[in-house]
Amino acid sequence: MDRVRTRYAPSPTGHLHIGGARTALFSYLHAKRHGGDFIVRIEDTDTERNVEGADEKQMAMLKWLGIKWDEGVDVGGPYGPYRCMERTEIYNRYIDQLLKEGKAYLSYTTKEELEKEREEQIARGEVPKYSGWDRDLTPEQRAKFEAEGRVPSVRFRVPEGKTIVIEDEIRGTVKFESDGIGDFVIRRPDGRPTYNFAVVVDDALMKISHVIRGEEHLSNTPKQIMIYEALGFKPPVFAHIPLILNGEGKKMSKRDESIIQFIDQYKELGYLPEAIVNFISLLGWSPEGEEEMFTPQELVDVFSLERVSKAPAIFDTGKLKWMNGQYIKKAPLERIVELAIPHLEKAGRIQTPLDEEQKAWVTRLVALYQEQMEYAAEIVELSDLFFQDEISYSEQARQVLAEEQVPVVLKAFLELVQQSASFEPDDIKKMFKQVQKETGYKGKKLFMPVRVAVTGLEHGPDLRGSLSLIGRDRVIKRLHQVIDNVL
Ligand code: GLU
């Protein structure tokens, strides 16, 4: 078998999208599973749509996800250049070959003529298809068009009456009739190749063995197969991976605001790359057993195209959050602290650089929420109570504070806090024991009044840790406030 070589070929038109990241991931996993090479090629021939710097940003996001390539614009490789617009000479060589062999022709149709032809076909109830009226112009006709100043494009001469069969790794046998396909442009009048042509030359010369890409490209595949045949290249194996649908079961569009769609947005929000990789690996692929949590290396070991489904994948935002939460729980605290700091800073809660004491405080704060946090940005909202001077007590909180044991418990606790020299979680534990002994109250009746009085909330992270972090002075102030005003 030929060496397995796959590629991801983004057009630098925007940020790295979930769908693109999945294509890159599946291509990467397939190559690595089979000990092969993964290539990143920048398909920048659609120059009007290119966005300055988008290629670098996309590559940075792939790296962040841990998807590494063996060949590409930045690392080079034996089949470069890996940027299409640096390969026009190569394309022209093959276009010349097709022109010489009569498999392509210079087409002088203007945009207006093309539009008119289409409109007429539609008016006649036909599916629009290029008529190929200028397939066989005489030298005189050509000279006349040139004299008019028309600049020709190059069109591929689609063979008549052919059935094009794709043996797709995922979709099975898919057939297209060549008669449904009009002669299509392979080089624009300004000399740039079109995607369908460049992709064939590039995949063939770069010895790509498996083209793994989104299902939306399936309809391009017959055109590409015809070009492979015309150039005498062996086509690769094709694997078209299913669409990704949004939570409502509709095709995800880039404008769909119900889903965060770009990888940099997830990075910004404090998601972990290995959680995202795990999540997107399950968009269309399913493992053999029940287990769904896989490290990147485990994915390399278990991924297979055979287990990629034809059916569309559903993007379940809740599941992504949950999965990220699982990874956050397992990650070293230090790492989550680093992710949380920029969010706390942006919210004006802290100011970097932090000195050692502040860093220790933030670390303890994040530790309180590590279990619960689904992504790092949540720390701001979750930890709100630690940054408020004044607490307001909701109706519910007041009801808790109205229970009969509350004054006794709070006063006993306040006294101990006032006497204490140290206010670490262990000291607080002892204080609660003491209050229990003195008042006879335990469990919820003991802890809830203190929690509600100090935080204003009935729920929250570990109480001793929270109190210690809020700090002795603020705890005293809040207990006083409740004892004097609320009770
Ligand atoms: N540049 C194409 C895209 O961004 C890649 C198509 C392909 O993989 O053949 O969709």
Tab-separated table of C-alpha atoms and ligand atoms in Angstrom:
chain	number	residue	atom	x	y	z
A	1	MET	CA	0.000	0.000	0.000
A	2	ASP	CA	1.127	3.537	-0.692
A	3	ARG	CA	2.176	5.585	2.284
A	4	VAL	CA	-0.830	7.220	3.925
A	5	ARG	CA	-0.734	10.964	3.337
A	6	THR	CA	-3.605	13.249	4.186
A	7	ARG	CA	-4.027	16.961	4.063
A	8	TYR	CA	-6.093	19.803	5.418
A	9	ALA	CA	-6.454	22.547	2.859
A	10	PRO	CA	-8.040	25.628	4.369
A	11	SER	CA	-8.859	28.701	2.387
A	12	PRO	CA	-7.583	31.672	4.390
A	13	THR	CA	-10.926	33.410	4.445
A	14	GLY	CA	-11.569	33.586	8.173
A	15	HIS	CA	-11.113	31.974	11.550
A	16	LEU	CA	-10.727	28.255	12.113
A	17	HIS	CA	-14.255	26.890	12.199
A	18	ILE	CA	-15.394	23.829	14.139
A	19	GLY	CA	-16.060	22.048	10.853
A	20	GLY	CA	-12.598	22.861	9.554
A	21	ALA	CA	-11.005	21.792	12.804
A	22	ARG	CA	-12.847	18.482	12.557
A	23	THR	CA	-11.678	17.943	8.965
A	24	ALA	CA	-8.124	18.690	10.061
A	25	LEU	CA	-8.446	16.401	13.067
A	26	PHE	CA	-9.872	13.433	11.146
A	27	SER	CA	-7.203	13.847	8.461
A	28	TYR	CA	-4.486	14.089	11.093
A	29	LEU	CA	-5.775	11.102	13.065
A	30	HIS	CA	-6.087	8.949	9.973
A	31	ALA	CA	-2.533	9.729	8.898
A	32	LYS	CA	-1.061	9.182	12.345
A	33	ARG	CA	-3.030	5.985	12.924
A	34	HIS	CA	-1.371	4.566	9.832
A	35	GLY	CA	2.060	5.989	10.494
A	36	GLY	CA	1.683	8.451	7.639
A	37	ASP	CA	2.059	12.164	6.989
A	38	PHE	CA	-0.304	15.026	7.532
A	39	ILE	CA	0.013	18.142	5.411
A	40	VAL	CA	-1.465	21.614	5.717
A	41	ARG	CA	-1.833	23.399	2.415
A	42	ILE	CA	-3.173	26.911	2.082
A	43	GLU	CA	-5.732	27.161	-0.710
A	44	ASP	CA	-5.630	30.852	-1.413
A	45	THR	CA	-6.693	30.933	-5.064
A	46	ASP	CA	-9.990	32.611	-4.275
A	47	THR	CA	-8.125	35.870	-3.791
A	48	GLU	CA	-11.171	38.122	-3.397
A	49	ARG	CA	-12.188	36.165	-0.319
A	50	ASN	CA	-8.761	35.928	1.308
A	51	VAL	CA	-8.354	37.679	4.619
A	52	GLU	CA	-4.941	39.018	5.537
A	53	GLY	CA	-3.320	36.908	8.249
A	54	ALA	CA	-6.131	34.329	8.357
A	55	ASP	CA	-3.761	31.519	7.365
A	56	GLU	CA	-1.408	32.226	10.268
A	57	LYS	CA	-4.297	32.491	12.682
A	58	GLN	CA	-5.813	29.237	11.512
A	59	MET	CA	-2.493	27.468	11.802
A	60	ALA	CA	-1.984	28.896	15.280
A	61	MET	CA	-5.348	27.458	16.296
A	62	LEU	CA	-4.507	24.043	14.839
A	63	LYS	CA	-1.289	24.073	16.843
A	64	TRP	CA	-3.176	25.089	19.939
A	65	LEU	CA	-5.435	22.077	19.434
A	66	GLY	CA	-2.336	19.931	19.239
A	67	ILE	CA	-2.773	19.068	15.578
A	68	LYS	CA	0.716	19.027	14.127
A	69	TRP	CA	1.656	18.733	10.496
A	70	ASP	CA	4.650	17.211	8.805
A	71	GLU	CA	4.604	19.483	5.783
A	72	GLY	CA	3.215	22.941	5.236
A	73	VAL	CA	3.929	26.592	4.512
A	74	ASP	CA	5.809	27.116	7.744
A	75	VAL	CA	7.690	23.837	8.025
A	76	GLY	CA	8.292	23.237	4.331
A	77	GLY	CA	8.547	19.747	2.917
A	78	PRO	CA	9.520	17.893	-0.248
A	79	TYR	CA	6.383	18.761	-2.251
A	80	GLY	CA	6.186	22.522	-1.751
A	81	PRO	CA	5.356	25.242	-2.148
A	82	TYR	CA	2.356	24.585	0.079
A	83	ARG	CA	0.574	27.815	-0.753
A	84	CYS	CA	-1.452	27.558	-3.948
A	85	MET	CA	-0.789	31.057	-5.247
A	86	GLU	CA	2.911	30.173	-5.255
A	87	ARG	CA	2.168	27.222	-7.506
A	88	THR	CA	0.638	28.932	-10.537
A	89	GLU	CA	3.524	27.900	-12.771
A	90	ILE	CA	2.906	24.289	-11.867
A	91	TYR	CA	-0.804	24.568	-12.637
A	92	ASN	CA	-0.059	26.273	-15.939
A	93	ARG	CA	2.134	23.402	-16.994
A	94	TYR	CA	-0.755	20.998	-16.565
A	95	ILE	CA	-3.229	23.366	-18.129
A	96	ASP	CA	-0.980	23.633	-21.184
A	97	GLN	CA	-0.897	19.858	-21.344
A	98	LEU	CA	-4.695	19.648	-21.321
A	99	LEU	CA	-4.982	22.408	-23.927
A	100	LYS	CA	-2.497	20.643	-26.161
A	101	GLU	CA	-4.355	17.370	-25.855
A	102	GLY	CA	-7.689	19.033	-26.541
A	103	LYS	CA	-8.989	18.122	-23.085
A	104	ALA	CA	-9.440	21.772	-22.257
A	105	TYR	CA	-10.088	24.811	-24.395
A	106	LEU	CA	-9.915	28.582	-24.377
A	107	SER	CA	-13.357	29.913	-23.704
A	108	TYR	CA	-14.253	33.460	-24.687
A	109	THR	CA	-17.689	33.666	-23.147
A	110	THR	CA	-18.210	36.895	-21.302
A	111	LYS	CA	-19.906	37.116	-17.942
A	112	GLU	CA	-22.939	38.735	-19.557
A	113	GLU	CA	-23.246	35.965	-22.139
A	114	LEU	CA	-22.912	33.359	-19.454
A	115	GLU	CA	-25.629	34.991	-17.395
A	116	LYS	CA	-27.921	35.252	-20.409
A	117	GLU	CA	-27.430	31.592	-21.246
A	118	ARG	CA	-28.259	30.608	-17.685
A	119	GLU	CA	-31.383	32.717	-17.579
A	120	GLU	CA	-32.632	31.251	-20.840
A	121	GLN	CA	-32.055	27.726	-19.579
A	122	ILE	CA	-33.886	28.440	-16.367
A	123	ALA	CA	-36.746	30.024	-18.324
A	124	ARG	CA	-36.998	26.819	-20.355
A	125	GLY	CA	-37.198	24.838	-17.142
A	126	GLU	CA	-33.765	23.280	-17.600
A	127	VAL	CA	-31.059	22.826	-15.021
A	128	PRO	CA	-28.482	25.442	-15.986
A	129	LYS	CA	-25.353	23.962	-17.518
A	130	TYR	CA	-22.676	25.554	-19.636
A	131	SER	CA	-23.583	24.798	-23.259
A	132	GLY	CA	-20.024	24.499	-24.515
A	133	TRP	CA	-20.867	26.551	-27.601
A	134	ASP	CA	-17.242	27.635	-27.944
A	135	ARG	CA	-15.650	24.214	-27.534
A	136	ASP	CA	-14.388	24.086	-31.067
A	137	LEU	CA	-13.763	27.568	-32.298
A	138	THR	CA	-11.846	28.063	-35.529
A	139	PRO	CA	-8.607	30.064	-35.411
A	140	GLU	CA	-10.478	32.891	-37.167
A	141	GLN	CA	-13.245	32.989	-34.552
A	142	ARG	CA	-10.650	33.010	-31.826
A	143	ALA	CA	-8.715	35.828	-33.496
A	144	LYS	CA	-11.930	37.828	-33.752
A	145	PHE	CA	-12.658	37.467	-30.058
A	146	GLU	CA	-9.090	38.389	-29.192
A	147	ALA	CA	-9.381	41.452	-31.380
A	148	GLU	CA	-12.511	42.422	-29.425
A	149	GLY	CA	-10.343	42.393	-26.337
A	150	ARG	CA	-11.903	39.300	-24.789
A	151	VAL	CA	-9.598	37.506	-22.401
A	152	PRO	CA	-10.259	33.781	-22.395
A	153	SER	CA	-10.672	31.498	-19.474
A	154	VAL	CA	-9.727	27.841	-19.806
A	155	ARG	CA	-12.547	25.333	-19.593
A	156	PHE	CA	-12.329	21.639	-19.040
A	157	ARG	CA	-13.934	19.611	-21.800
A	158	VAL	CA	-16.275	17.294	-19.936
A	159	PRO	CA	-16.437	13.889	-21.649
A	160	GLU	CA	-19.918	12.994	-22.867
A	161	GLY	CA	-21.982	10.060	-21.702
A	162	LYS	CA	-19.724	8.976	-18.865
A	163	THR	CA	-20.729	7.682	-15.470
A	164	ILE	CA	-18.304	8.806	-12.802
A	165	VAL	CA	-18.167	6.403	-9.909
A	166	ILE	CA	-16.825	7.438	-6.529
A	167	GLU	CA	-16.060	4.714	-4.033
A	168	ASP	CA	-16.266	6.897	-0.997
A	169	GLU	CA	-14.902	5.464	2.248
A	170	ILE	CA	-17.849	6.856	4.146
A	171	ARG	CA	-20.677	7.282	1.675
A	172	GLY	CA	-20.088	4.091	-0.287
A	173	THR	CA	-20.599	4.083	-4.057
A	174	VAL	CA	-21.760	7.417	-5.385
A	175	LYS	CA	-22.388	7.926	-9.099
A	176	PHE	CA	-22.591	11.060	-11.169
A	177	GLU	CA	-23.400	11.406	-14.875
A	178	SER	CA	-20.972	13.560	-16.809
A	179	ASP	CA	-23.841	14.793	-18.953
A	180	GLY	CA	-25.160	16.662	-15.963
A	181	ILE	CA	-21.930	18.642	-15.725
A	182	GLY	CA	-21.127	21.491	-18.086
A	183	ASP	CA	-17.610	22.329	-19.209
A	184	PHE	CA	-16.210	24.158	-16.226
A	185	VAL	CA	-13.556	26.819	-15.821
A	186	ILE	CA	-10.167	25.593	-14.644
A	187	ARG	CA	-8.278	28.843	-15.141
A	188	ARG	CA	-9.808	32.239	-14.778
A	189	PRO	CA	-9.117	34.981	-17.330
A	190	ASP	CA	-6.624	36.578	-14.912
A	191	GLY	CA	-4.560	33.385	-14.818
A	192	ARG	CA	-5.606	32.007	-11.452
A	193	PRO	CA	-6.601	28.371	-11.374
A	194	THR	CA	-9.951	27.418	-9.910
A	195	TYR	CA	-10.202	25.289	-6.794
A	196	ASN	CA	-11.349	22.150	-8.630
A	197	PHE	CA	-8.269	22.177	-10.814
A	198	ALA	CA	-5.652	23.261	-8.291
A	199	VAL	CA	-6.818	20.740	-5.737
A	200	VAL	CA	-6.273	17.853	-8.152
A	201	VAL	CA	-2.807	18.951	-9.214
A	202	ASP	CA	-1.824	19.587	-5.609
A	203	ASP	CA	-3.229	16.374	-4.170
A	204	ALA	CA	-1.670	14.348	-6.975
A	205	LEU	CA	1.773	15.965	-6.808
A	206	MET	CA	1.776	15.946	-3.019
A	207	LYS	CA	0.995	12.217	-3.181
A	208	ILE	CA	-2.115	12.541	-1.040
A	209	SER	CA	-3.524	9.058	-0.504
A	210	HIS	CA	-6.758	9.991	1.288
A	211	VAL	CA	-8.799	13.123	0.772
A	212	ILE	CA	-10.883	13.562	3.899
A	213	ARG	CA	-13.169	16.583	3.790
A	214	GLY	CA	-16.681	17.836	4.423
A	215	GLU	CA	-19.655	16.406	2.598
A	216	GLU	CA	-20.308	19.753	0.953
A	217	HIS	CA	-17.405	18.903	-1.352
A	218	LEU	CA	-18.954	15.666	-2.626
A	219	SER	CA	-20.476	17.450	-5.614
A	220	ASN	CA	-17.029	18.732	-6.601
A	221	THR	CA	-15.595	15.254	-6.610
A	222	PRO	CA	-16.824	14.096	-10.058
A	223	LYS	CA	-15.196	17.157	-11.627
A	224	GLN	CA	-11.996	16.378	-9.810
A	225	ILE	CA	-12.053	12.719	-10.836
A	226	MET	CA	-12.426	13.740	-14.479
A	227	ILE	CA	-9.372	15.962	-14.111
A	228	TYR	CA	-7.390	13.140	-12.512
A	229	GLU	CA	-8.232	10.975	-15.479
A	230	ALA	CA	-7.456	13.648	-18.013
A	231	LEU	CA	-4.042	14.261	-16.460
A	232	GLY	CA	-3.297	10.572	-16.075
A	233	PHE	CA	-3.088	10.759	-12.284
A	234	LYS	CA	-4.364	8.075	-9.948
A	235	PRO	CA	-7.202	9.493	-7.813
A	236	PRO	CA	-6.863	9.270	-4.033
A	237	VAL	CA	-9.335	7.556	-1.750
A	238	PHE	CA	-12.146	9.966	-0.921
A	239	ALA	CA	-13.846	10.156	2.442
A	240	HIS	CA	-16.589	12.757	2.789
A	241	ILE	CA	-17.439	13.359	6.400
A	242	PRO	CA	-21.006	14.246	7.382
A	243	LEU	CA	-22.457	17.669	7.883
A	244	ILE	CA	-22.653	19.189	11.323
A	245	LEU	CA	-26.139	20.283	12.330
A	246	ASN	CA	-27.023	22.758	15.033
A	247	GLY	CA	-29.125	21.899	18.076
A	248	GLU	CA	-32.302	22.404	16.042
A	249	GLY	CA	-31.200	19.868	13.471
A	250	LYS	CA	-30.513	22.526	10.841
A	251	LYS	CA	-27.349	22.775	8.797
A	252	MET	CA	-24.944	24.911	10.758
A	253	SER	CA	-24.261	28.154	8.968
A	254	LYS	CA	-21.410	30.425	9.861
A	255	ARG	CA	-23.915	33.118	10.726
A	256	ASP	CA	-25.806	30.895	13.150
A	257	GLU	CA	-25.530	32.630	16.492
A	258	SER	CA	-26.915	29.776	18.557
A	259	ILE	CA	-23.503	28.125	18.490
A	260	ILE	CA	-20.033	29.413	19.111
A	261	GLN	CA	-18.385	28.224	15.932
A	262	PHE	CA	-14.804	29.351	15.885
A	263	ILE	CA	-11.971	27.719	17.739
A	264	ASP	CA	-10.426	31.013	18.866
A	265	GLN	CA	-13.669	31.880	20.631
A	266	TYR	CA	-13.424	28.703	22.665
A	267	LYS	CA	-9.810	29.468	23.454
A	268	GLU	CA	-10.837	32.952	24.588
A	269	LEU	CA	-13.512	31.533	26.870
A	270	GLY	CA	-11.008	29.292	28.568
A	271	TYR	CA	-11.775	25.905	27.068
A	272	LEU	CA	-9.079	23.275	27.080
A	273	PRO	CA	-7.787	22.194	23.684
A	274	GLU	CA	-7.820	18.493	24.505
A	275	ALA	CA	-11.485	18.740	25.499
A	276	ILE	CA	-12.340	20.396	22.200
A	277	VAL	CA	-10.388	17.762	20.292
A	278	ASN	CA	-12.211	15.034	22.192
A	279	PHE	CA	-15.557	16.666	21.523
A	280	ILE	CA	-15.045	17.283	17.809
A	281	SER	CA	-13.692	13.769	17.330
A	282	LEU	CA	-17.210	12.594	18.191
A	283	LEU	CA	-18.855	14.770	15.549
A	284	GLY	CA	-19.557	12.002	13.068
A	285	TRP	CA	-17.160	9.385	14.418
A	286	SER	CA	-18.019	6.986	17.201
A	287	PRO	CA	-15.746	4.704	19.158
A	288	GLU	CA	-16.425	1.002	19.478
A	289	GLY	CA	-17.250	0.860	23.178
A	290	GLU	CA	-19.124	3.109	25.545
A	291	GLU	CA	-16.120	5.196	26.520
A	292	GLU	CA	-16.243	8.718	25.148
A	293	MET	CA	-13.312	10.373	26.830
A	294	PHE	CA	-10.122	10.090	24.842
A	295	THR	CA	-6.795	11.806	25.092
A	296	PRO	CA	-5.328	12.935	21.769
A	297	GLN	CA	-2.966	9.951	21.789
A	298	GLU	CA	-5.804	7.543	22.483
A	299	LEU	CA	-7.673	9.022	19.554
A	300	VAL	CA	-4.737	8.286	17.288
A	301	ASP	CA	-4.909	4.690	18.484
A	302	VAL	CA	-8.638	4.146	18.064
A	303	PHE	CA	-9.775	6.435	15.259
A	304	SER	CA	-10.921	4.805	12.050
A	305	LEU	CA	-12.755	6.049	8.997
A	306	GLU	CA	-14.927	2.927	9.056
A	307	ARG	CA	-16.619	4.237	12.137
A	308	VAL	CA	-17.441	7.620	10.634
A	309	SER	CA	-21.144	7.815	10.005
A	310	LYS	CA	-22.989	8.974	6.910
A	311	ALA	CA	-25.634	10.569	9.082
A	312	PRO	CA	-25.168	14.205	10.044
A	313	ALA	CA	-23.577	15.009	13.365
A	314	ILE	CA	-25.401	17.161	15.883
A	315	PHE	CA	-23.471	19.879	17.650
A	316	ASP	CA	-24.553	19.678	21.266
A	317	THR	CA	-23.267	22.737	23.088
A	318	GLY	CA	-24.277	21.309	26.454
A	319	LYS	CA	-22.170	18.245	25.857
A	320	LEU	CA	-19.151	20.314	24.891
A	321	LYS	CA	-19.456	22.331	28.102
A	322	TRP	CA	-19.889	19.191	30.151
A	323	MET	CA	-16.894	17.557	28.532
A	324	ASN	CA	-14.748	20.618	29.073
A	325	GLY	CA	-15.832	20.627	32.696
A	326	GLN	CA	-14.601	17.055	33.005
A	327	TYR	CA	-11.204	18.050	31.660
A	328	ILE	CA	-11.053	21.090	33.925
A	329	LYS	CA	-11.698	18.887	36.947
A	330	LYS	CA	-8.818	16.625	36.018
A	331	ALA	CA	-6.374	19.344	35.020
A	332	PRO	CA	-3.688	20.603	37.401
A	333	LEU	CA	-4.992	23.538	39.420
A	334	GLU	CA	-2.107	25.745	38.255
A	335	ARG	CA	-3.252	25.417	34.680
A	336	ILE	CA	-6.809	26.437	35.468
A	337	VAL	CA	-5.539	29.378	37.501
A	338	GLU	CA	-3.553	30.579	34.497
A	339	LEU	CA	-6.676	30.306	32.361
A	340	ALA	CA	-8.818	32.117	34.923
A	341	ILE	CA	-6.506	35.070	35.623
A	342	PRO	CA	-7.121	36.954	32.354
A	343	HIS	CA	-10.871	36.721	32.881
A	344	LEU	CA	-10.688	38.017	36.423
A	345	GLU	CA	-8.457	40.794	35.225
A	346	LYS	CA	-10.717	41.729	32.335
A	347	ALA	CA	-13.620	41.933	34.762
A	348	GLY	CA	-11.605	44.344	36.893
A	349	ARG	CA	-11.403	41.912	39.794
A	350	ILE	CA	-7.647	41.661	39.944
A	351	GLN	CA	-4.689	43.432	38.477
A	352	THR	CA	-1.648	41.682	37.118
A	353	PRO	CA	1.184	41.213	37.839
A	354	LEU	CA	0.022	39.495	40.997
A	355	ASP	CA	2.357	39.368	43.957
A	356	GLU	CA	2.839	36.070	45.722
A	357	GLU	CA	0.094	36.629	48.235
A	358	GLN	CA	-2.422	37.659	45.587
A	359	LYS	CA	-1.464	34.700	43.432
A	360	ALA	CA	-2.022	32.385	46.377
A	361	TRP	CA	-5.406	33.989	46.987
A	362	VAL	CA	-6.482	33.598	43.353
A	363	THR	CA	-5.260	30.013	43.386
A	364	ARG	CA	-7.428	29.247	46.387
A	365	LEU	CA	-10.354	31.015	44.748
A	366	VAL	CA	-10.056	28.980	41.571
A	367	ALA	CA	-9.592	25.801	43.604
A	368	LEU	CA	-12.988	26.395	45.185
A	369	TYR	CA	-14.622	26.333	41.768
A	370	GLN	CA	-12.503	23.844	39.852
A	371	GLU	CA	-15.074	21.091	40.369
A	372	GLN	CA	-17.909	23.160	39.117
A	373	MET	CA	-16.435	25.333	36.421
A	374	GLU	CA	-17.202	24.316	32.833
A	375	TYR	CA	-14.866	26.845	31.252
A	376	ALA	CA	-12.498	29.402	32.688
A	377	ALA	CA	-14.490	32.548	31.874
A	378	GLU	CA	-17.193	31.339	34.227
A	379	ILE	CA	-14.945	32.111	37.170
A	380	VAL	CA	-16.002	35.775	37.029
A	381	GLU	CA	-19.659	35.113	37.624
A	382	LEU	CA	-19.133	32.169	39.922
A	383	SER	CA	-16.832	34.048	42.249
A	384	ASP	CA	-18.797	37.272	42.329
A	385	LEU	CA	-19.463	37.095	46.056
A	386	PHE	CA	-15.752	37.290	46.854
A	387	PHE	CA	-15.512	40.710	45.303
A	388	GLN	CA	-18.538	42.398	46.776
A	389	ASP	CA	-18.342	44.637	49.767
A	390	GLU	CA	-22.034	44.934	50.298
A	391	ILE	CA	-24.264	41.935	50.235
A	392	SER	CA	-27.926	42.113	49.516
A	393	TYR	CA	-30.156	39.438	50.962
A	394	SER	CA	-32.870	38.013	48.775
A	395	GLU	CA	-36.300	37.081	50.105
A	396	GLN	CA	-35.145	33.478	50.213
A	397	ALA	CA	-32.017	34.373	52.152
A	398	ARG	CA	-34.088	36.349	54.647
A	399	GLN	CA	-36.303	33.324	55.173
A	400	VAL	CA	-33.277	31.237	56.063
A	401	LEU	CA	-32.061	33.945	58.398
A	402	ALA	CA	-35.473	34.113	60.051
A	403	GLU	CA	-35.147	30.585	61.418
A	404	GLU	CA	-35.154	30.465	65.188
A	405	GLN	CA	-31.665	29.083	65.788
A	406	VAL	CA	-29.968	31.699	63.629
A	407	PRO	CA	-29.188	34.433	66.209
A	408	VAL	CA	-27.664	31.956	68.639
A	409	VAL	CA	-25.561	30.273	65.977
A	410	LEU	CA	-24.331	33.477	64.378
A	411	LYS	CA	-23.444	35.145	67.657
A	412	ALA	CA	-21.538	32.116	68.889
A	413	PHE	CA	-19.699	31.859	65.606
A	414	LEU	CA	-18.937	35.591	65.484
A	415	GLU	CA	-17.440	35.457	68.914
A	416	LEU	CA	-15.066	32.688	67.958
A	417	VAL	CA	-14.048	34.452	64.766
A	418	GLN	CA	-13.295	37.614	66.698
A	419	GLN	CA	-11.120	35.709	69.127
A	420	SER	CA	-9.240	33.772	66.476
A	421	ALA	CA	-5.774	34.716	65.437
A	422	SER	CA	-5.759	32.533	62.383
A	423	PHE	CA	-8.561	32.002	59.878
A	424	GLU	CA	-7.561	29.007	57.805
A	425	PRO	CA	-10.095	26.325	56.766
A	426	ASP	CA	-8.880	24.092	59.604
A	427	ASP	CA	-9.393	26.840	62.190
A	428	ILE	CA	-12.879	27.391	60.853
A	429	LYS	CA	-13.613	23.692	61.117
A	430	LYS	CA	-12.735	23.848	64.801
A	431	MET	CA	-14.949	26.883	65.276
A	432	PHE	CA	-17.943	25.085	63.820
A	433	LYS	CA	-17.310	22.152	66.142
A	434	GLN	CA	-17.208	24.531	69.058
A	435	VAL	CA	-20.426	26.293	68.031
A	436	GLN	CA	-22.092	22.906	67.693
A	437	LYS	CA	-20.993	22.034	71.202
A	438	GLU	CA	-22.178	25.330	72.622
A	439	THR	CA	-25.519	25.566	70.831
A	440	GLY	CA	-26.450	21.990	70.108
A	441	TYR	CA	-27.156	22.769	66.457
A	442	LYS	CA	-25.474	20.805	63.723
A	443	GLY	CA	-25.595	20.123	59.995
A	444	LYS	CA	-27.727	22.437	57.900
A	445	LYS	CA	-29.036	24.311	60.904
A	446	LEU	CA	-25.481	25.180	61.819
A	447	PHE	CA	-23.862	25.839	58.468
A	448	MET	CA	-26.675	27.428	56.499
A	449	PRO	CA	-27.057	30.548	58.651
A	450	VAL	CA	-23.349	31.246	58.373
A	451	ARG	CA	-23.268	30.580	54.640
A	452	VAL	CA	-26.262	32.809	53.955
A	453	ALA	CA	-25.162	35.540	56.327
A	454	VAL	CA	-21.685	35.778	54.844
A	455	THR	CA	-22.377	35.093	51.170
A	456	GLY	CA	-26.034	35.940	50.719
A	457	LEU	CA	-26.460	32.608	48.948
A	458	GLU	CA	-27.755	29.203	49.915
A	459	HIS	CA	-25.417	27.399	47.588
A	460	GLY	CA	-21.758	27.775	46.899
A	461	PRO	CA	-18.425	26.099	47.075
A	462	ASP	CA	-16.859	24.552	50.151
A	463	LEU	CA	-17.903	26.729	53.094
A	464	ARG	CA	-14.705	26.659	55.154
A	465	GLY	CA	-12.596	27.448	52.091
A	466	SER	CA	-14.957	30.237	51.096
A	467	LEU	CA	-14.996	31.862	54.532
A	468	SER	CA	-11.256	31.712	54.814
A	469	LEU	CA	-10.885	33.321	51.431
A	470	ILE	CA	-13.418	36.037	52.088
A	471	GLY	CA	-11.201	36.797	55.041
A	472	ARG	CA	-11.641	37.298	58.747
A	473	ASP	CA	-12.431	41.015	58.654
A	474	ARG	CA	-15.069	40.809	55.992
A	475	VAL	CA	-16.679	37.791	57.660
A	476	ILE	CA	-16.884	39.712	60.948
A	477	LYS	CA	-18.369	42.716	59.191
A	478	ARG	CA	-21.033	40.673	57.451
A	479	LEU	CA	-21.986	38.713	60.548
A	480	HIS	CA	-22.349	41.980	62.432
A	481	GLN	CA	-24.425	43.426	59.703
A	482	VAL	CA	-26.830	40.506	59.797
A	483	ILE	CA	-26.995	40.343	63.564
A	484	ASP	CA	-27.582	44.084	63.865
A	485	ASN	CA	-29.823	44.739	60.894
A	486	VAL	CA	-31.429	41.699	59.437
A	487	LEU	CA	-32.341	39.625	62.402
B	1	GLU	N1	-10.161	24.886	0.452
B	1	GLU	C1	-11.264	23.987	0.586
B	1	GLU	C2	-12.125	24.448	1.746
B	1	GLU	O1	-11.681	25.265	2.529
B	1	GLU	C3	-10.777	22.585	0.819
B	1	GLU	C4	-11.468	21.598	-0.032
B	1	GLU	C5	-10.800	20.250	-0.045
B	1	GLU	O2	-10.454	19.765	1.032
B	1	GLU	O3	-10.657	19.713	-1.113
B	1	GLU	O4	-13.241	24.013	1.899
